[in-house]
Coordinates of C-alpha atoms in Angstrom, one line a residue:
Chain A
M680 CA -68.0 -60.0 -79.1
I681 CA -69.4 -58.4 -82.1
A682 CA -66.6 -58.7 -83.9
V683 CA -67.2 -62.3 -83.8
F684 CA -71.0 -61.9 -84.4
L685 CA -69.9 -60.5 -87.6
T686 CA -66.7 -62.1 -88.4
V687 CA -69.2 -65.9 -88.3
L688 CA -72.0 -64.4 -89.9
G689 CA -70.0 -63.1 -93.0
R690 CA -68.7 -66.5 -93.2
D691 CA -71.7 -68.5 -93.1
I692 CA -73.4 -66.0 -95.9
R693 CA -70.3 -66.6 -98.1
L694 CA -70.4 -70.1 -97.2
A695 CA -74.3 -70.6 -98.1
V696 CA -74.0 -68.1 -100.9
R697 CA -70.8 -70.1 -102.8
Q698 CA -72.9 -73.0 -101.9
G699 CA -76.2 -71.7 -103.6
T700 CA -78.1 -74.9 -104.6
D701 CA -78.7 -75.5 -100.8
S702 CA -80.4 -72.2 -100.5
L703 CA -82.4 -72.6 -104.0
M704 CA -83.4 -76.2 -103.2
V705 CA -85.4 -74.8 -100.1
V706 CA -87.3 -72.3 -102.1
A707 CA -88.2 -74.6 -104.8
F708 CA -89.4 -77.0 -102.0
F709 CA -91.5 -74.7 -100.7
V710 CA -92.7 -73.4 -104.5
V711 CA -93.2 -77.1 -105.5
T712 CA -94.8 -78.4 -102.1
V713 CA -97.4 -75.2 -102.5
V714 CA -98.1 -75.9 -106.1
L715 CA -99.2 -79.2 -105.1
F716 CA -102.3 -78.2 -103.3
P717 CA -104.2 -76.8 -106.2
F718 CA -104.3 -80.3 -107.7
G719 CA -105.2 -82.2 -104.2
V720 CA -107.8 -80.4 -103.2
G721 CA -109.0 -79.0 -107.1
P722 CA -109.0 -75.3 -108.5
E723 CA -112.2 -74.2 -106.9
S724 CA -110.8 -70.7 -105.4
A725 CA -113.3 -70.5 -102.5
V726 CA -111.5 -73.8 -100.8
L727 CA -108.2 -72.6 -102.1
E728 CA -108.6 -69.3 -100.5
R729 CA -110.0 -70.7 -97.3
I730 CA -106.9 -72.8 -96.8
S731 CA -104.2 -70.5 -98.5
A732 CA -102.7 -69.2 -94.9
G733 CA -102.6 -72.6 -93.2
V734 CA -100.9 -73.9 -96.7
L735 CA -98.4 -71.0 -96.8
W736 CA -97.4 -71.8 -93.1
V737 CA -97.1 -75.3 -93.1
T738 CA -95.2 -75.5 -96.3
A739 CA -92.5 -72.7 -94.6
L740 CA -92.4 -74.5 -91.5
L741 CA -91.4 -77.7 -93.3
A742 CA -89.1 -76.0 -95.9
S743 CA -87.1 -74.6 -92.9
M744 CA -86.8 -77.7 -91.3
L745 CA -85.8 -78.9 -94.3
S746 CA -82.3 -76.7 -94.5
L747 CA -81.7 -77.1 -90.7
D748 CA -79.1 -79.9 -90.6
R749 CA -76.9 -77.5 -92.7
L750 CA -76.7 -75.4 -89.4
F751 CA -74.1 -77.6 -87.5
Q752 CA -73.8 -80.8 -89.5
Q753 CA -71.0 -79.7 -91.6
D754 CA -69.0 -77.5 -89.1
Y755 CA -69.5 -80.9 -86.5
E756 CA -67.7 -82.6 -89.5
D757 CA -65.1 -81.1 -90.5
G758 CA -63.7 -80.1 -87.1
S759 CA -64.9 -76.1 -87.6
L760 CA -67.1 -76.9 -84.4
D761 CA -64.1 -77.6 -82.1
H762 CA -62.8 -74.2 -83.0
L763 CA -65.6 -71.7 -83.2
T764 CA -66.8 -73.2 -79.3
R765 CA -63.1 -71.9 -78.4
A766 CA -63.1 -68.4 -79.8
P767 CA -62.8 -65.7 -77.4
A768 CA -66.5 -64.9 -77.1
P769 CA -69.7 -66.7 -76.0
L770 CA -70.9 -69.4 -77.6
A771 CA -74.6 -68.5 -77.3
G772 CA -73.4 -65.1 -79.5
I773 CA -71.9 -67.5 -82.1
V774 CA -74.7 -69.7 -82.2
A775 CA -76.9 -66.2 -82.5
A776 CA -74.8 -65.3 -85.7
K777 CA -75.2 -69.0 -87.3
V778 CA -78.4 -68.6 -87.0
A779 CA -79.1 -65.4 -88.6
A780 CA -76.7 -66.2 -91.3
H781 CA -79.1 -69.5 -91.7
W782 CA -82.3 -67.3 -91.5
L783 CA -81.0 -64.6 -94.1
T784 CA -80.1 -67.5 -96.7
T785 CA -83.0 -69.5 -96.2
A786 CA -86.4 -68.3 -94.7
L787 CA -85.9 -64.4 -96.2
P788 CA -86.1 -66.2 -99.8
L789 CA -89.2 -68.0 -98.6
I790 CA -91.0 -64.7 -97.3
A791 CA -89.9 -63.2 -100.9
A792 CA -91.9 -66.2 -102.4
A793 CA -94.7 -66.2 -99.9
P794 CA -96.7 -63.2 -101.5
L795 CA -96.5 -64.7 -105.4
L796 CA -97.9 -68.2 -103.8
A797 CA -100.6 -66.4 -102.1
I798 CA -101.7 -64.9 -105.7
L799 CA -101.9 -68.7 -106.6
L800 CA -103.9 -69.5 -103.6
H801 CA -106.6 -66.9 -104.4
M802 CA -105.6 -65.3 -100.9
R803 CA -107.2 -61.8 -100.8
P804 CA -104.8 -58.8 -101.3
E805 CA -105.9 -57.7 -97.6
G806 CA -103.7 -60.4 -96.2
F807 CA -100.7 -59.8 -98.2
A808 CA -99.0 -57.7 -96.2
V809 CA -99.8 -59.6 -92.5
L810 CA -98.8 -62.7 -94.4
V811 CA -95.2 -61.1 -94.9
V812 CA -95.0 -59.3 -91.4
A813 CA -96.0 -62.4 -89.7
M814 CA -93.5 -64.8 -91.5
V815 CA -90.9 -61.9 -90.8
L816 CA -91.3 -62.7 -87.0
G817 CA -92.1 -66.0 -87.0
T818 CA -89.5 -67.7 -89.6
P819 CA -86.7 -66.5 -87.2
T820 CA -88.3 -68.2 -84.2
L821 CA -88.5 -71.4 -86.3
S822 CA -84.8 -70.8 -87.1
L823 CA -84.0 -70.2 -83.2
I824 CA -86.0 -73.4 -82.5
G825 CA -84.7 -75.5 -85.1
A826 CA -81.0 -75.0 -84.3
V827 CA -82.0 -76.5 -80.5
G828 CA -83.0 -79.3 -82.2
A829 CA -80.1 -79.4 -85.0
A830 CA -77.8 -79.3 -82.4
L831 CA -79.1 -82.1 -80.2
V832 CA -79.1 -84.5 -82.7
L833 CA -75.6 -83.7 -83.7
G834 CA -73.9 -87.1 -84.1
A835 CA -77.0 -88.9 -84.2
R836 CA -78.0 -91.5 -87.1
R837 CA -81.1 -90.3 -89.0
G838 CA -80.4 -87.2 -87.3
G839 CA -83.0 -85.5 -90.0
V840 CA -86.2 -87.8 -88.9
L841 CA -85.3 -87.3 -85.3
V842 CA -84.8 -83.3 -85.3
A843 CA -88.7 -83.3 -87.1
L844 CA -89.9 -85.2 -84.3
L845 CA -88.4 -83.1 -81.6
I846 CA -89.3 -79.4 -82.7
L847 CA -92.1 -80.1 -85.0
P848 CA -94.5 -79.9 -81.7
L849 CA -92.3 -76.6 -80.8
Y850 CA -93.5 -75.0 -84.2
V851 CA -97.3 -75.5 -83.1
P852 CA -97.4 -71.5 -81.2
V853 CA -95.8 -70.1 -83.9
L854 CA -98.2 -72.1 -86.7
I855 CA -101.3 -71.4 -84.7
F856 CA -100.7 -67.4 -84.4
G857 CA -99.1 -67.0 -87.7
V858 CA -102.2 -68.4 -89.9
S859 CA -104.5 -66.8 -87.6
A860 CA -103.2 -63.1 -87.5
V861 CA -103.6 -63.8 -91.6
D862 CA -107.1 -65.2 -91.6
A863 CA -107.8 -62.4 -89.1
A864 CA -106.4 -60.0 -92.0
V865 CA -108.7 -61.3 -94.9
M866 CA -111.6 -61.4 -93.1
G867 CA -111.1 -57.5 -91.6
F868 CA -110.7 -58.5 -87.9
A869 CA -108.1 -56.6 -86.1
Y870 CA -104.9 -59.0 -86.1
T871 CA -102.5 -56.6 -84.2
A872 CA -103.2 -59.3 -81.0
Q873 CA -101.4 -62.2 -83.3
I874 CA -98.5 -60.0 -84.5
K875 CA -97.9 -58.9 -81.1
I876 CA -97.8 -62.8 -79.7
L877 CA -95.4 -63.5 -82.6
A878 CA -93.2 -60.7 -81.7
A879 CA -93.2 -61.7 -78.2
L880 CA -92.4 -65.7 -79.1
L881 CA -89.3 -64.1 -81.4
M882 CA -88.0 -62.4 -78.2
A883 CA -88.6 -65.2 -76.2
S884 CA -86.6 -67.7 -78.4
L885 CA -83.7 -65.7 -79.0
V886 CA -83.0 -65.3 -75.4
L887 CA -83.5 -68.6 -74.9
C888 CA -82.5 -70.7 -78.0
P889 CA -79.0 -69.7 -78.3
L890 CA -78.3 -70.6 -74.8
A891 CA -80.0 -74.1 -74.9
T892 CA -78.0 -74.3 -78.4
S893 CA -74.5 -73.8 -76.9
L894 CA -75.1 -76.3 -74.2
A895 CA -76.5 -79.1 -76.6
L896 CA -73.3 -78.1 -78.9
R897 CA -71.1 -78.4 -76.4
Q898 CA -72.4 -81.9 -74.7
A899 CA -72.1 -83.3 -78.9
L900 CA -68.3 -82.3 -78.7
E901 CA -67.7 -84.4 -75.5
Chain B
M1102 CA -58.4 -88.8 -63.6
C1103 CA -60.5 -88.8 -67.5
V1104 CA -63.5 -91.0 -68.4
R1105 CA -64.4 -91.8 -71.8
G1106 CA -67.6 -94.2 -72.6
E1107 CA -67.7 -95.0 -69.0
R1108 CA -64.3 -96.2 -69.4
A1109 CA -61.3 -94.4 -67.3
V1110 CA -58.8 -93.6 -70.0
F1111 CA -56.2 -92.2 -67.6
A1112 CA -56.4 -91.5 -63.6
N1113 CA -53.6 -90.0 -61.0
L1114 CA -52.0 -88.1 -63.9
S1115 CA -50.1 -84.5 -62.9
F1116 CA -47.7 -82.3 -64.8
R1117 CA -46.7 -78.7 -65.5
V1118 CA -45.6 -77.1 -68.6
E1119 CA -43.4 -73.9 -67.9
A1120 CA -42.7 -70.6 -70.6
G1121 CA -40.6 -72.6 -73.7
D1122 CA -41.5 -75.9 -72.6
A1123 CA -42.6 -79.1 -75.2
L1124 CA -44.4 -81.8 -73.8
L1125 CA -44.6 -84.7 -75.8
L1126 CA -47.3 -87.1 -75.2
V1127 CA -46.9 -91.1 -76.2
G1128 CA -48.5 -94.0 -75.6
P1129 CA -50.3 -96.9 -78.0
N1130 CA -53.8 -96.0 -79.5
G1131 CA -56.3 -95.2 -77.0
S1132 CA -54.0 -94.4 -74.0
G1133 CA -55.8 -90.8 -73.8
K1134 CA -53.0 -88.7 -75.9
S1135 CA -56.0 -87.1 -77.4
S1136 CA -58.7 -86.9 -74.9
L1137 CA -55.8 -85.0 -73.1
L1138 CA -55.2 -82.5 -75.6
R1139 CA -59.0 -81.7 -75.6
L1140 CA -58.9 -81.5 -71.7
M1141 CA -56.3 -78.9 -71.8
A1142 CA -58.3 -77.6 -74.7
L1143 CA -61.5 -77.4 -72.4
L1144 CA -63.1 -79.5 -75.3
L1145 CA -63.9 -82.1 -72.7
H1146 CA -64.2 -81.7 -68.8
P1147 CA -61.8 -84.2 -66.2
A1148 CA -64.2 -86.5 -64.3
S1149 CA -61.8 -85.2 -61.7
G1150 CA -59.2 -83.5 -61.1
R1151 CA -58.1 -79.6 -61.6
L1152 CA -56.4 -77.8 -65.0
T1153 CA -54.9 -74.6 -63.7
W1154 CA -52.9 -71.8 -65.3
D1155 CA -50.7 -69.6 -63.0
D1156 CA -52.6 -71.4 -60.2
R1157 CA -56.0 -70.0 -61.4
S1158 CA -58.4 -72.9 -62.7
V1159 CA -59.0 -72.7 -65.9
A1160 CA -62.8 -73.8 -66.2
D1161 CA -63.4 -70.1 -64.4
D1162 CA -62.3 -68.3 -67.4
S1163 CA -62.7 -70.5 -70.2
E1164 CA -62.5 -67.5 -72.9
A1165 CA -59.7 -66.5 -71.6
H1166 CA -57.7 -69.7 -71.6
A1167 CA -59.4 -70.3 -75.4
A1168 CA -57.8 -67.2 -76.2
R1169 CA -54.5 -68.2 -75.3
T1170 CA -54.5 -71.8 -76.5
R1171 CA -54.9 -72.8 -79.7
Y1172 CA -56.0 -76.6 -80.8
V1173 CA -55.1 -78.5 -84.2
G1174 CA -56.9 -81.2 -83.8
H1175 CA -57.3 -84.7 -86.5
L1176 CA -60.0 -82.5 -88.6
D1177 CA -58.0 -80.1 -90.1
A1178 CA -61.4 -77.8 -90.4
I1179 CA -61.1 -76.3 -94.0
K1180 CA -63.8 -75.3 -95.9
P1181 CA -64.5 -76.7 -99.3
V1182 CA -65.6 -73.8 -101.2
L1183 CA -63.4 -71.2 -99.3
A1184 CA -59.8 -70.2 -100.6
L1185 CA -57.1 -71.3 -98.5
R1186 CA -56.5 -67.7 -97.6
E1187 CA -60.2 -67.3 -96.6
N1188 CA -60.0 -70.2 -94.5
V1189 CA -56.7 -69.0 -92.4
A1190 CA -58.0 -65.4 -92.2
F1191 CA -61.4 -66.7 -91.1
W1192 CA -60.0 -68.5 -87.8
A1193 CA -57.5 -65.7 -87.5
R1194 CA -60.4 -63.1 -87.2
L1195 CA -62.0 -65.3 -85.0
A1196 CA -59.3 -65.5 -82.5
G1197 CA -59.3 -61.8 -82.2
A1198 CA -55.8 -61.6 -83.8
G1199 CA -56.7 -60.0 -87.2
T1200 CA -55.4 -60.8 -90.8
T1201 CA -52.4 -58.6 -90.0
H1202 CA -50.1 -62.1 -89.9
V1203 CA -51.9 -64.6 -92.0
D1204 CA -49.8 -63.8 -94.9
A1205 CA -46.7 -64.5 -92.7
A1206 CA -48.3 -67.5 -91.5
L1207 CA -49.0 -68.8 -95.1
E1208 CA -45.2 -68.1 -96.1
A1209 CA -44.1 -69.8 -93.1
F1210 CA -45.9 -73.4 -94.2
N1211 CA -45.3 -72.6 -97.8
L1212 CA -48.8 -72.2 -98.9
T1213 CA -48.6 -68.8 -100.3
R1214 CA -48.7 -70.4 -103.8
L1215 CA -51.6 -71.9 -102.8
A1216 CA -53.6 -69.1 -101.0
Q1217 CA -56.7 -68.7 -103.6
V1218 CA -57.3 -72.3 -104.3
P1219 CA -60.3 -73.6 -102.8
G1220 CA -60.3 -75.7 -100.0
R1221 CA -61.7 -78.7 -101.9
L1222 CA -58.8 -78.9 -104.1
L1223 CA -55.9 -79.2 -101.4
S1224 CA -54.6 -82.3 -100.7
A1225 CA -54.5 -83.8 -97.0
G1226 CA -50.6 -82.4 -96.0
Q1227 CA -51.8 -79.1 -97.5
K1228 CA -54.9 -79.0 -95.5
R1229 CA -52.9 -79.9 -92.5
R1230 CA -50.5 -77.2 -93.4
A1231 CA -53.2 -74.6 -93.5
N1232 CA -54.5 -76.0 -90.0
L1233 CA -51.2 -75.4 -88.8
A1234 CA -51.1 -72.1 -90.4
R1235 CA -53.6 -70.9 -87.4
L1236 CA -50.7 -71.2 -85.2
V1237 CA -48.8 -68.6 -87.1
A1238 CA -51.9 -66.1 -88.0
A1239 CA -53.3 -66.1 -84.3
P1240 CA -50.5 -66.2 -82.0
A1241 CA -50.8 -67.7 -78.5
P1242 CA -48.7 -68.8 -76.0
L1243 CA -49.7 -72.5 -75.3
W1244 CA -49.9 -75.0 -78.7
L1245 CA -51.9 -78.0 -78.0
L1246 CA -51.2 -80.5 -81.2
D1247 CA -52.8 -83.8 -81.6
E1248 CA -50.6 -85.6 -83.9
P1249 CA -49.7 -82.4 -86.0
T1250 CA -47.2 -84.1 -88.2
T1251 CA -49.9 -86.9 -90.0
A1252 CA -50.3 -86.5 -93.5
L1253 CA -47.0 -83.9 -93.8
D1254 CA -44.3 -85.0 -95.9
R1255 CA -40.2 -84.6 -94.5
A1256 CA -39.8 -80.9 -95.7
S1257 CA -43.3 -80.2 -94.3
I1258 CA -42.5 -81.6 -91.1
A1259 CA -39.1 -79.6 -90.9
L1260 CA -41.0 -76.4 -91.5
L1261 CA -43.3 -77.3 -88.1
E1262 CA -40.4 -78.2 -86.3
D1263 CA -38.9 -74.9 -87.1
R1264 CA -41.8 -73.3 -85.8
L1265 CA -41.6 -75.3 -83.0
A1266 CA -38.4 -74.1 -82.2
R1267 CA -39.2 -70.7 -82.7
H1268 CA -42.4 -70.7 -80.6
R1269 CA -40.9 -72.0 -77.5
A1270 CA -37.5 -69.5 -78.0
E1271 CA -39.8 -67.0 -77.5
G1272 CA -41.3 -68.1 -74.3
G1273 CA -44.5 -70.3 -76.0
M1274 CA -45.3 -74.1 -74.4
V1275 CA -46.0 -76.7 -76.6
V1276 CA -47.7 -80.3 -75.9
L1277 CA -48.0 -82.4 -78.8
S1278 CA -48.6 -86.3 -79.4
T1279 CA -47.1 -88.3 -82.2
H1280 CA -46.1 -91.4 -83.2
Q1281 CA -43.7 -90.2 -85.7
D1282 CA -40.5 -89.3 -85.1
I1283 CA -40.1 -85.3 -84.9
V1284 CA -37.2 -83.1 -83.8
L1285 CA -38.0 -81.3 -80.2
P1286 CA -35.0 -80.4 -78.9
G1287 CA -35.2 -80.9 -75.1
A1288 CA -38.6 -81.9 -75.0
R1289 CA -40.1 -83.8 -72.2
V1290 CA -41.9 -87.4 -72.5
L1291 CA -45.3 -88.1 -71.1
A1292 CA -46.4 -91.9 -71.2
L1293 CA -49.7 -91.6 -71.0
D1294 CA -50.5 -95.9 -70.7
R1295 CA -48.1 -95.7 -67.2
F1296 CA -51.2 -93.8 -66.1
A1297 CA -54.1 -96.3 -67.3
P1298 CA -56.3 -97.1 -64.3
G1299 CA -56.3 -100.6 -62.7
L1300 CA -52.1 -100.4 -62.9
A1301 CA -52.1 -100.8 -59.1
R1302 CA -48.9 -98.6 -58.9
P1303 CA -49.2 -95.2 -57.6
A1304 CA -48.0 -92.5 -60.0
S1305 CA -45.6 -91.5 -57.5
A1306 CA -43.8 -94.5 -57.7
R1307 CA -42.3 -93.8 -61.0
P1308 CA -40.3 -90.2 -62.3
L1309 CA -43.4 -88.6 -63.9
L1310 CA -41.5 -87.2 -66.7
E1311 CA -38.5 -88.2 -68.0
P1312 CA -36.3 -86.2 -71.0
A1313 CA -36.3 -87.3 -74.1
S1314 CA -33.7 -89.9 -75.2

């Protein structure tokens, strides 16, 4: 089980590194979209500071959704998924490995870029650490929920739009508590409750999402 | 019985495969050859009926069944950015066989020279041979091959025939669908079009399996 998990994780990371443009594209989308906001709402630092947490979270959420089609689509099209579902290990474990690889190669660069963009949006330095912690806890949940959506739309035409409609509503709890944690830290309030809720959401999705995804994948192959 | 898209493909089908056996699936397009192989690989579920291994239902332990079967489908599952050897080694490791047989598997299908070539540069026949190399890289008793000769040249088909003979000599089993000629001594033939539902003919009225001519 562990060996299969590591084998799939290693292979997916290797694939992502060799097709490096995909990961770069996600970070580039994140940076470019955040940079658009000062142009849109004006350079006034009080306004930017007020919206900084929300802008970073919403943009990170969209960026992480952008790369979801990569999760299963290629394996589905080239027949790899047939063999992945036939590995002598629970499919949920293989899904978890693929989601972990996806998170490491797409969300981790976003988290690294987030504090730099926070400076651009005049966020107060008190918020930086909480922003990173909240994103470390929140983005795996986004990847896990996204995997369910990506598996459900396999084989559908225009799957990208469909996946957005399916999973964006499910992203809302992460968004609410992610933004609220950063806002609380900036204003000097306690933020541990929000962080704990983000951790709880991660735990719940860690248990439920791989199972739901594996069912959806088996359905897609029928 | 197998139903695809609300259309029953075949029904009243019954057969068994013993150690060393080869079963050749024949029939026109759409007669259910691929569906039967995917069913035996547990990638599809029968609408009704049972699939057993040593008299025990395979659905009870699908992981054990996956470990003792190798499935080769229409798609070759070769990643364009991975070298041919990396592709084969990944599938061998995933099947729990480790990488000890990988080089022998490449040798068996005359791929040693191409081991470091990335998948995107391989021809259709080379990809198919890499797909078949998984059979040797991760040994398993039952091979389910869906038109394995597609895109292969005559010399490569001979390599495959050689491997099939060796596998059966070691007590392995092969279920294979094909439209092309392939040498499978002593193989039994299953004509799936005879089991299309709607034909008012009980399956027992005709011999189920006939020796290959």
